[in-house]
Short mmCIF file of C-alpha atoms and ligand atoms in Angstrom, two decimals:
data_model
loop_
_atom_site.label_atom_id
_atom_site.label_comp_id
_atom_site.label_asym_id
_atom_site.label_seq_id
_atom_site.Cartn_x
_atom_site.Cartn_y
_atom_site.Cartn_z
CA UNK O 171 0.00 0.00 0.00
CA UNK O 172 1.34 3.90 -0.83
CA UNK O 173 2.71 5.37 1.74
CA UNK O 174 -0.12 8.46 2.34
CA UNK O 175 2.32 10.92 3.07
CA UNK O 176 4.76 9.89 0.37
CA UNK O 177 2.09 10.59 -1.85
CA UNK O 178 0.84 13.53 -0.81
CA UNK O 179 4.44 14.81 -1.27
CA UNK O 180 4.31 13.71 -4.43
CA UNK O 181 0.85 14.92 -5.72
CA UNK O 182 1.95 18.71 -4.32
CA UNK O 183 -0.34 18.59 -1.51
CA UNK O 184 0.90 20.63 1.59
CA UNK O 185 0.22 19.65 4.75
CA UNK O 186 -0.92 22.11 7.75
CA UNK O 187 1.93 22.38 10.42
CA UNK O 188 1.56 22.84 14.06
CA UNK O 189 0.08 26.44 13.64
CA UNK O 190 -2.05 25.57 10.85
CA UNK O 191 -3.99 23.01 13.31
CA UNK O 192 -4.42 24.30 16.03
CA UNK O 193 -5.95 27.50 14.23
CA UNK O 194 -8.45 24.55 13.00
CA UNK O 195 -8.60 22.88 16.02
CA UNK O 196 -9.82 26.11 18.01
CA UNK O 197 -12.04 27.69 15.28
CA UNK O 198 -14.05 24.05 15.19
CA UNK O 199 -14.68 24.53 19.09
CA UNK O 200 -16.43 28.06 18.40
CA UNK O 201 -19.15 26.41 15.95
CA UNK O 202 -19.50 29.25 13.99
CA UNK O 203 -17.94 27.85 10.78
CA UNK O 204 -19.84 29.26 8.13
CA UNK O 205 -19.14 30.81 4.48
CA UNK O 206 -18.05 32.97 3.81
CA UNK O 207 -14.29 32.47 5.36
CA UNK O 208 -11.66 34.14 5.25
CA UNK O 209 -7.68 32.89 5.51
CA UNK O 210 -5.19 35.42 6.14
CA UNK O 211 -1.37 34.67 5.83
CA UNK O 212 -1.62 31.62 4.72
CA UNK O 213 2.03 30.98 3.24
CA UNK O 214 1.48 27.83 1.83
CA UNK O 215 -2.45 27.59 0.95
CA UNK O 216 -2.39 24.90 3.94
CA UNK O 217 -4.19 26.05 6.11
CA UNK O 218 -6.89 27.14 3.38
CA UNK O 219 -7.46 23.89 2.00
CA UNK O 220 -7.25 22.09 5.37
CA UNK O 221 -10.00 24.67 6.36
CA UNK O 222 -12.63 23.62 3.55
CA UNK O 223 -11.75 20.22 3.97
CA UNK O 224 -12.81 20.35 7.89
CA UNK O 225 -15.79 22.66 7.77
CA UNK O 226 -16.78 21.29 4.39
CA UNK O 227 -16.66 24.73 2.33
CA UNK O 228 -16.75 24.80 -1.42
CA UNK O 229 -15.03 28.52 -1.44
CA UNK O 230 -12.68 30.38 1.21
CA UNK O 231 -11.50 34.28 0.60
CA UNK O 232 -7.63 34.50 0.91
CA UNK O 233 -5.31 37.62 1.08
CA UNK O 234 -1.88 36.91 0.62
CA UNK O 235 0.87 39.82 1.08
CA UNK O 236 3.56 38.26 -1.05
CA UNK O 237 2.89 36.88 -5.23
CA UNK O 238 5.24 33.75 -4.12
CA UNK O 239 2.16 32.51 -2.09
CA UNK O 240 -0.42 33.71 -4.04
CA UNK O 241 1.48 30.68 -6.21
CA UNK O 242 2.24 28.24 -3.76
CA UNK O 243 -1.42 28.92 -2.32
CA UNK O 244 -2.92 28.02 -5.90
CA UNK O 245 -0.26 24.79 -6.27
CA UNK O 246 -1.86 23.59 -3.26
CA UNK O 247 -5.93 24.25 -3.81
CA UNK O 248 -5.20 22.76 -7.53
CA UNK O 249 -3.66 19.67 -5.61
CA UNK O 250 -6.63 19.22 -3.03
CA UNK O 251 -9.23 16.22 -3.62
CA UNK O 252 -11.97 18.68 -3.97
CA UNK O 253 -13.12 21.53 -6.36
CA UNK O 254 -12.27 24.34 -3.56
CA UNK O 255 -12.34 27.85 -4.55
CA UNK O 256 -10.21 30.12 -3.25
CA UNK O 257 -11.47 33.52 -3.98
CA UNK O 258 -7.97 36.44 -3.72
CA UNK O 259 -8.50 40.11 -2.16
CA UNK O 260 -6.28 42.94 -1.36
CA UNK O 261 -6.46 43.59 2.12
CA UNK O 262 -9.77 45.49 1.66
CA UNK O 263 -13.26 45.28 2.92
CA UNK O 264 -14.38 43.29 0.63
CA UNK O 265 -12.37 40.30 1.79
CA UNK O 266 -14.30 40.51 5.41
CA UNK O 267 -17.34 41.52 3.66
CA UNK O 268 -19.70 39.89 5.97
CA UNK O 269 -17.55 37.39 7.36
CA UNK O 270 -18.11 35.18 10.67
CA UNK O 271 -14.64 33.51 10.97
CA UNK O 272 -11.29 34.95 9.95
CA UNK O 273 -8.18 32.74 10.01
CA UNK O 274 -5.05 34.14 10.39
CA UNK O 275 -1.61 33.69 10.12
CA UNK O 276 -0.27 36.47 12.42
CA UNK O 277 2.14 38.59 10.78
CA UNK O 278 5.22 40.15 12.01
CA UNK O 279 4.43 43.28 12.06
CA UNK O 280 2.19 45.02 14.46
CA UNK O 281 0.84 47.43 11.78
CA UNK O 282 -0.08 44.79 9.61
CA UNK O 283 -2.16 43.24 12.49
CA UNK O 284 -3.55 46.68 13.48
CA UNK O 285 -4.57 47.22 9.67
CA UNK O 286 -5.91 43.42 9.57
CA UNK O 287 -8.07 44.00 13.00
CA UNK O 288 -9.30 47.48 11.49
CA UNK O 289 -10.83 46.51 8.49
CA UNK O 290 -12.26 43.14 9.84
CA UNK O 291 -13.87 44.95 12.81
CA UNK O 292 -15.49 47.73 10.40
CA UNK O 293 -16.55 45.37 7.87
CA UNK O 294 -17.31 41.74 8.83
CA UNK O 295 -20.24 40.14 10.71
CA UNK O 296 -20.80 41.82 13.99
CA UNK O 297 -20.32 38.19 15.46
CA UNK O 298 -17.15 37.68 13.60
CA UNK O 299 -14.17 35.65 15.31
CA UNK O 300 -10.77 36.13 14.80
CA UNK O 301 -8.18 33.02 15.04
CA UNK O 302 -4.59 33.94 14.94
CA UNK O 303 -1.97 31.57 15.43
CA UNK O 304 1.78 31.41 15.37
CA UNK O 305 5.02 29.97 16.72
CA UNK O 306 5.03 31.02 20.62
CA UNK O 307 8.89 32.00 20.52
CA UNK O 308 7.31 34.74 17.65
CA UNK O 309 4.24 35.95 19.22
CA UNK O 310 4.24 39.12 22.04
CA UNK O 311 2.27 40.62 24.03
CA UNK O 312 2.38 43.68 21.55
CA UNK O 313 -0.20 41.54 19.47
CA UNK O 314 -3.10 40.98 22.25
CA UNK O 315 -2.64 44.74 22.45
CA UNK O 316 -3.13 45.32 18.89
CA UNK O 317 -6.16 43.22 18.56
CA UNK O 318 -7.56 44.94 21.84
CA UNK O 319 -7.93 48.09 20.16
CA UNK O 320 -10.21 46.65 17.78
CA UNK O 321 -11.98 44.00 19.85
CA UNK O 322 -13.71 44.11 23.20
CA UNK O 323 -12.67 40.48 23.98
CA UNK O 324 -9.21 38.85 23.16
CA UNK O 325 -8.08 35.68 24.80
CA UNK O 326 -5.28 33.23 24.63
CA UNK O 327 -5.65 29.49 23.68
CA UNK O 328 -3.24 26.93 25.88
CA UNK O 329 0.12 26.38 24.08
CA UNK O 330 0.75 23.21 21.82
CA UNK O 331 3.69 22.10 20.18
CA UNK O 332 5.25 25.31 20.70
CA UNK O 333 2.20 27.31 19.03
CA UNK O 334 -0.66 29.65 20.76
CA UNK O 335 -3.90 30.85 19.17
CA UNK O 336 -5.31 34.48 19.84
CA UNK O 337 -9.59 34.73 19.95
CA UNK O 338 -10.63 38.04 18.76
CA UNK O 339 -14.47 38.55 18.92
CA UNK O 340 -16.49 41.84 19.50
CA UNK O 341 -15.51 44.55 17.17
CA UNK O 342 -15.41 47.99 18.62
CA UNK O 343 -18.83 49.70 18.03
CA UNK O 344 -17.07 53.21 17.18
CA UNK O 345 -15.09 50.99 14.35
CA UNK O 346 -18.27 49.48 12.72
CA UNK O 347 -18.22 50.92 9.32
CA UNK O 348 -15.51 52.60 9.59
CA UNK O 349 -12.97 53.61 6.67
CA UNK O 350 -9.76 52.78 6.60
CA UNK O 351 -7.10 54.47 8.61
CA UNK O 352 -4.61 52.87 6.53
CA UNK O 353 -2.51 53.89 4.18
CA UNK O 354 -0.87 56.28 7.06
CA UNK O 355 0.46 58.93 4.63
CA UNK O 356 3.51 61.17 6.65
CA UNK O 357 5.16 64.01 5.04
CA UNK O 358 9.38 63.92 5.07
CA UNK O 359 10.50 67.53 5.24
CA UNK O 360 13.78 65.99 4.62
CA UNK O 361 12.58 64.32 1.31
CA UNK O 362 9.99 67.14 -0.15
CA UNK O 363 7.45 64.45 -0.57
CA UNK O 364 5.15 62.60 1.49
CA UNK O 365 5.63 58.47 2.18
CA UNK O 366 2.46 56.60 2.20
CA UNK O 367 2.67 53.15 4.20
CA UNK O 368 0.04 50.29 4.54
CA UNK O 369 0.81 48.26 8.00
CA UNK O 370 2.97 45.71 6.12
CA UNK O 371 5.38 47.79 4.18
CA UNK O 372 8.86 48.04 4.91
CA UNK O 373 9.83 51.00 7.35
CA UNK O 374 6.38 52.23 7.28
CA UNK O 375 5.69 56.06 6.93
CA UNK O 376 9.10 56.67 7.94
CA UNK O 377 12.62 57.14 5.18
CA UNK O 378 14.41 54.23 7.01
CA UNK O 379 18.13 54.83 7.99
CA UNK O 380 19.58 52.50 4.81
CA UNK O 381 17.17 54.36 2.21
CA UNK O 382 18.50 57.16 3.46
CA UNK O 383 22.28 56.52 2.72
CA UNK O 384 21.63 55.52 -0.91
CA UNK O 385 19.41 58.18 -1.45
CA UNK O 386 22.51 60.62 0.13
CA UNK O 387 25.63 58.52 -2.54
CA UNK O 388 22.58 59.25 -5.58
CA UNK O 389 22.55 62.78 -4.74
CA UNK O 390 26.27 62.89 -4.24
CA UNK O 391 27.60 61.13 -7.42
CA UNK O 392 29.55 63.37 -9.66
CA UNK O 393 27.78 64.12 -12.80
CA UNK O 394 27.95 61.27 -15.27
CA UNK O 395 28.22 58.61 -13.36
CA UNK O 396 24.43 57.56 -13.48
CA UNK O 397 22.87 58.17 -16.83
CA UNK O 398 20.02 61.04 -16.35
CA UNK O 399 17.55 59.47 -19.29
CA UNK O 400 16.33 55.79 -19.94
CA UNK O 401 14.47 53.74 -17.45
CA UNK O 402 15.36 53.50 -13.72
CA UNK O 403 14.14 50.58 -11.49
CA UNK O 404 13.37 50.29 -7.92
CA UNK O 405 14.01 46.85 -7.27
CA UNK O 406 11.61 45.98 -3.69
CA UNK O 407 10.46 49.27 -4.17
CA UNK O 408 8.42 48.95 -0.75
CA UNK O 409 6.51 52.16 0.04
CA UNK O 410 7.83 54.00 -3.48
CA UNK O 411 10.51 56.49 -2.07
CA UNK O 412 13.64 55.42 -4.16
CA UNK O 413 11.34 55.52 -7.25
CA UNK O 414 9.68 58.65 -6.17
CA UNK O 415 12.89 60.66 -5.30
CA UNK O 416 14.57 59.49 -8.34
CA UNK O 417 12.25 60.00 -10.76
CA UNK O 418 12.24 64.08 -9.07
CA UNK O 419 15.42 64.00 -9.33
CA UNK O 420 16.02 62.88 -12.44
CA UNK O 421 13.10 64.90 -14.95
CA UNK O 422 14.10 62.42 -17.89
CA UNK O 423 13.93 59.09 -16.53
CA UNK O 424 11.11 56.68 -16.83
CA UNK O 425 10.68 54.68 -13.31
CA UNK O 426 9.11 51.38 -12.71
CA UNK O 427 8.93 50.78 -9.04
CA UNK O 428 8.57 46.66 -8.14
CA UNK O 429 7.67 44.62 -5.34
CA UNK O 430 6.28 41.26 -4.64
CA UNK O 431 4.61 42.76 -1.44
CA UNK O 432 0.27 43.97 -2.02
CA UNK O 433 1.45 46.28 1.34
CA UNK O 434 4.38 47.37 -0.69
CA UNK O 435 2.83 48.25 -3.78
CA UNK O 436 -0.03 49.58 -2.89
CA UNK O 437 1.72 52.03 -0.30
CA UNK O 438 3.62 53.25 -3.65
CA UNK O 439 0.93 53.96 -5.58
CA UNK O 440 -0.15 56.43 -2.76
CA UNK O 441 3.46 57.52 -2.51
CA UNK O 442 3.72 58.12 -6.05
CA UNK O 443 0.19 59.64 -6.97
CA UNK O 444 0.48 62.46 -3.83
CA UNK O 445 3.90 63.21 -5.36
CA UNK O 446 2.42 63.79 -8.82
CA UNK O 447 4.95 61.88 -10.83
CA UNK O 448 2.16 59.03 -11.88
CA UNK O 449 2.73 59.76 -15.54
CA UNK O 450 6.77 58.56 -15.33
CA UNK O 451 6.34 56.20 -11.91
CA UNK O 452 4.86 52.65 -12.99
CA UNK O 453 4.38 50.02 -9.99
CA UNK O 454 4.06 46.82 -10.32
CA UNK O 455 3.67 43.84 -7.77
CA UNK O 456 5.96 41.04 -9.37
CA UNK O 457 8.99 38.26 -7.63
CA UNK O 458 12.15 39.88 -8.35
CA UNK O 459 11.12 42.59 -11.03
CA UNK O 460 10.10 39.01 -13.71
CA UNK O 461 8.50 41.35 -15.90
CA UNK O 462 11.11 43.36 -16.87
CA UNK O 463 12.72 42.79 -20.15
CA UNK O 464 15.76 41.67 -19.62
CA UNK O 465 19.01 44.18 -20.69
CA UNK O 466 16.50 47.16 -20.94
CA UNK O 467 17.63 49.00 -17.65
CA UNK O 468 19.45 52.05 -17.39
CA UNK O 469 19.72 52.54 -13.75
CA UNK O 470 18.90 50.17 -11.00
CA UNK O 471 18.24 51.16 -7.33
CA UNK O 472 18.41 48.09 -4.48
CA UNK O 473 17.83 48.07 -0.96
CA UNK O 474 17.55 44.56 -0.44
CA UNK O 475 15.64 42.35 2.25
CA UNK O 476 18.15 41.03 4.59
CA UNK O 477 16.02 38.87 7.27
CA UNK O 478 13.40 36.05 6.26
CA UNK O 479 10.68 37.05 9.04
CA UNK O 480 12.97 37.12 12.21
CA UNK O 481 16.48 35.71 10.96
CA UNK O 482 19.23 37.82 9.11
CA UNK O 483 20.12 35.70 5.72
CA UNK O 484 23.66 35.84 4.17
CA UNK O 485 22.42 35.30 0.84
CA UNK O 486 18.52 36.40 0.45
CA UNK O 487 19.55 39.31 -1.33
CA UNK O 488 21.59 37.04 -4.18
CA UNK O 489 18.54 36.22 -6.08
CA UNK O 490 17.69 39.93 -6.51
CA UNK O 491 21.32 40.78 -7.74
CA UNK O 492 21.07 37.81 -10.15
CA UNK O 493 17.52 39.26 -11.69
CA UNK O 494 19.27 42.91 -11.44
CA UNK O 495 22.01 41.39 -13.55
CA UNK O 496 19.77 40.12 -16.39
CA UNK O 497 17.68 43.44 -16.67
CA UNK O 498 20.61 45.99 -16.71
CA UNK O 499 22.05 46.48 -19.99
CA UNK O 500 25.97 45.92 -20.59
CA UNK O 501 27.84 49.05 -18.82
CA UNK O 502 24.56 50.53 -17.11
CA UNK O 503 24.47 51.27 -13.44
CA UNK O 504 23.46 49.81 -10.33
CA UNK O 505 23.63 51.27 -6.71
CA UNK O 506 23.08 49.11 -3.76
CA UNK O 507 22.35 49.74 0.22
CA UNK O 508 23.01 47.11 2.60
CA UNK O 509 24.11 46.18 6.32
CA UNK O 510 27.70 46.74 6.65
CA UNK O 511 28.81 43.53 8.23
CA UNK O 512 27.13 41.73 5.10
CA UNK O 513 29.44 40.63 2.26
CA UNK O 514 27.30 41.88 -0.56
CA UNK O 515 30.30 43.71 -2.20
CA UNK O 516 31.81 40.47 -3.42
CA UNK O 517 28.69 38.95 -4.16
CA UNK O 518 27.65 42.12 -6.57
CA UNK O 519 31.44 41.98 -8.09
CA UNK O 520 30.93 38.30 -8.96
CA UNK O 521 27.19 38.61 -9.82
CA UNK O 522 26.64 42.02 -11.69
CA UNK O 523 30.44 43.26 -12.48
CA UNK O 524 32.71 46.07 -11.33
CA UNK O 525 31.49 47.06 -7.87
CA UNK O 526 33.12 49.78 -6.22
CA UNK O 527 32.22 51.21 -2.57
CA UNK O 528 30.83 54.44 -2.30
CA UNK O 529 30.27 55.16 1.23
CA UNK O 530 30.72 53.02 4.45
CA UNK O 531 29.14 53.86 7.85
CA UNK O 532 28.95 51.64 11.01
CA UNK O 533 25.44 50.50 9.85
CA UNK O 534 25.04 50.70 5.98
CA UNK O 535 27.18 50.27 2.84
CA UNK O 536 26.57 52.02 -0.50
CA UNK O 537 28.11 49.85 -3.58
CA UNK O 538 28.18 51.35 -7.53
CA UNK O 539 28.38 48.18 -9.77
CA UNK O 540 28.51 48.37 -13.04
CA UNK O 541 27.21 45.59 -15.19
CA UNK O 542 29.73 43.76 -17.73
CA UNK O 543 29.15 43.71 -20.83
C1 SAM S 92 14.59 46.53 2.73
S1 SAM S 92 13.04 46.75 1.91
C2 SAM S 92 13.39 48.21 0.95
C3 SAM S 92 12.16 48.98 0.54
C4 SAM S 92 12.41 50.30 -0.20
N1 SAM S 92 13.18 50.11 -1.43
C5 SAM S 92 13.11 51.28 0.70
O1 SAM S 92 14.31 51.51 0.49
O2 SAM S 92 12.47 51.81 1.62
C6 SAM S 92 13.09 45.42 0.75
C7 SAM S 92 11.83 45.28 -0.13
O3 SAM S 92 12.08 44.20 -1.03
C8 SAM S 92 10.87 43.48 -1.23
N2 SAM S 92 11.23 42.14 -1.69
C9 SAM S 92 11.84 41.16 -1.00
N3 SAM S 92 12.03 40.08 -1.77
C10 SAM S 92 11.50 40.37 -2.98
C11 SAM S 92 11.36 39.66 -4.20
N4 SAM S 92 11.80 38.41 -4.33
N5 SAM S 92 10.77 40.28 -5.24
C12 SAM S 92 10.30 41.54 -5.12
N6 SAM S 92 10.39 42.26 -3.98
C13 SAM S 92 11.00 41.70 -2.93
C14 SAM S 92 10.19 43.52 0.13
O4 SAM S 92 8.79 43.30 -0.01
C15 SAM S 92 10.55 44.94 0.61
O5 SAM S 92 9.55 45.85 0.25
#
């Protein structure tokens, strides 16, 4: 006889982890399972499909911050033994829209929660439940805090196998119906412009320390170094601030701003349509810029991720510098930001071409590489 999980591996289907069930575990004790659904941060479509399967739903609503799982969410609902639907929102009202039990994978970040809580206490049923789960050694108090100040009632579920579950239940009358206070839009006397920031973008409303030294070696280049017309790229453009100050800076470039992130990119958007430069600023949400034609970029701007949720990885950034490689043309221009005790240098040298450092400060490096031809 087939091993069952052997073939499970084999036929794609992901299994729930330790998280994943006791999120279903507690939500089946409430007795409120009912569509619609919704499943929030649900990396690896998991928890989704386990969901239908145990409450025996046809279609769940799923909002997924990164494209990678949007993917890896619709591998896994293809590979489940039953015709699910999963229905895909932006974190918006509609994806609460009269809801009675949210799911959730809890983020990292506290604004994401806060902007998670908001919407589903203005918008879903006025009975709704929230279950949030994650790893113990990830969760803080911070979180029942958050979810507080949209719900008169949050408990904590017994730990098991080194996971906890949240209970949110009893939105906050004055938040019924209310709109959005997200994106947070802050003006930057130091940048001229005003950054707008969803709860999941990098940094938030603030110009974050690194963004801040590249932006400082792009001002301070002498002339001719970076070409002043063609097409610029912000590569993990987050909330839009590299695009947006180049593309000011720079009357003659064209910009596309990319990010994998919905937080990201729509936080851009804002950034770029309160600026006014809509008409040279494109976003688009995308892994690793993939829809840019390869050698058809002039000038490349990177501040690169450099922790996968809570740990700092050596090499995260490497895939980025290989896609930068294939979209800059021979000879065109790249400038990168990154922790100083990181050995990006080398890794742009071997991966793009002739890197040389620009500034170095206790925190951040600034690299120029230029891409061989
Ligand atoms: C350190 S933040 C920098 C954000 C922005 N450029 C700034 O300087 O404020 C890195 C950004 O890269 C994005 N990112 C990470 N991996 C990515 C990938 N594979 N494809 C596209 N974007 C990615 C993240 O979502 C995040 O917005």
């Amino acid at each position: 006889m087939p091993d069952p999980l052997l073939s499970a591996a084999a036929s794609g289907v992901t299994e729930p982890d330790p998280v994943d069930r006791l999120i279903l575990d507690e939500a089946a004790e409430l007795g409120v399972v009912d569509a619609p659904l919704a499943v929030v941060g649900d990396a690896t479509g998991a928890l989704a499909v386990a969901a239908a399967e145990r409450f025996d739903l046809d279609t769940v609503r799923t909002f997924h911050d990164a494209v990678s799982e949007e993917r890896a969410s619709d591998d896994a609902v293809r590979a489940s033994f039953r015709s699910l639907k999963a229905v895909r929102f932006g974190l918006e009202p509609a994806l609460f829209d009269g809801v009675r039990l949210v799911l959730l994978r809890l983020p990292k970040s506290l604004a994401e929660l806060d902007e998670i809580a908001r919407l589903v206490a203005a918008h879903a049923h006025p009975e709704v439940r929230i279950v949030a789960g994650g790893r113990i050694k990830h969760m803080s108090r911070g979180m029942n805090e958050t979810l507080e100040r949209s719900f008169e009632s949050v408990t904590a579920s017994l730990g098991r196998q080194k996971s906890r579950v949240l209970h949110a239940s009893a939105p906050r009358a004055e938040l019924r119906g209310a709109a959005s206070a997200y994106p947070i839009v802050q003006s930057s006397d130091e940048l001229g412009f005003s950054i707008a920031s969803h709860g999941g973008a990098f940094a938030g409303p603030r110009l974050d320390l690194g963004t801040r030294e590249l932006l400082a070696a792009l001002r301070d280049l002498p002339a001719g170094e970076l070409p002043e017309t063609g097409l610029a790229v912000d590569l993990g453009c987050g909330t839009g601030v590299l695009a947006v100050a180049v593309a000011r800076q720079r009357p003659e470039l064209e910009v596309i701003a990319s990010d994998r992130s919905w937080a990201a990119v729509s936080s851009a958007r804002e950034t770029v349509r309160i600026a006014g430069v809509e008409d040279r600023v494109e976003v688009r949400r995308e892994d690793a810029g993939s829809s840019i034609e390869t050698g058809s970029v002039d000038v490349l701007l990177l501040n690169p991720p450099f922790h996968d949720r809570h740990e700092v990885v050596e090499d995260m950034a490497h895939p980025l510098f290989e896609q930068a490689a294939r979209m800059l043309k021979p000879g065109a221009s790249m400038l990168t930001v990154f922790n100083s005790g990181l050995a990006h240098r080398a890794a742009l040298e071997r991966i793009v071409g002739p890197s040389t450092q620009i500034s170095r400060g206790a925190k951040f490096t600034v690299v120029l590489s230029r891409r061989r031809g």
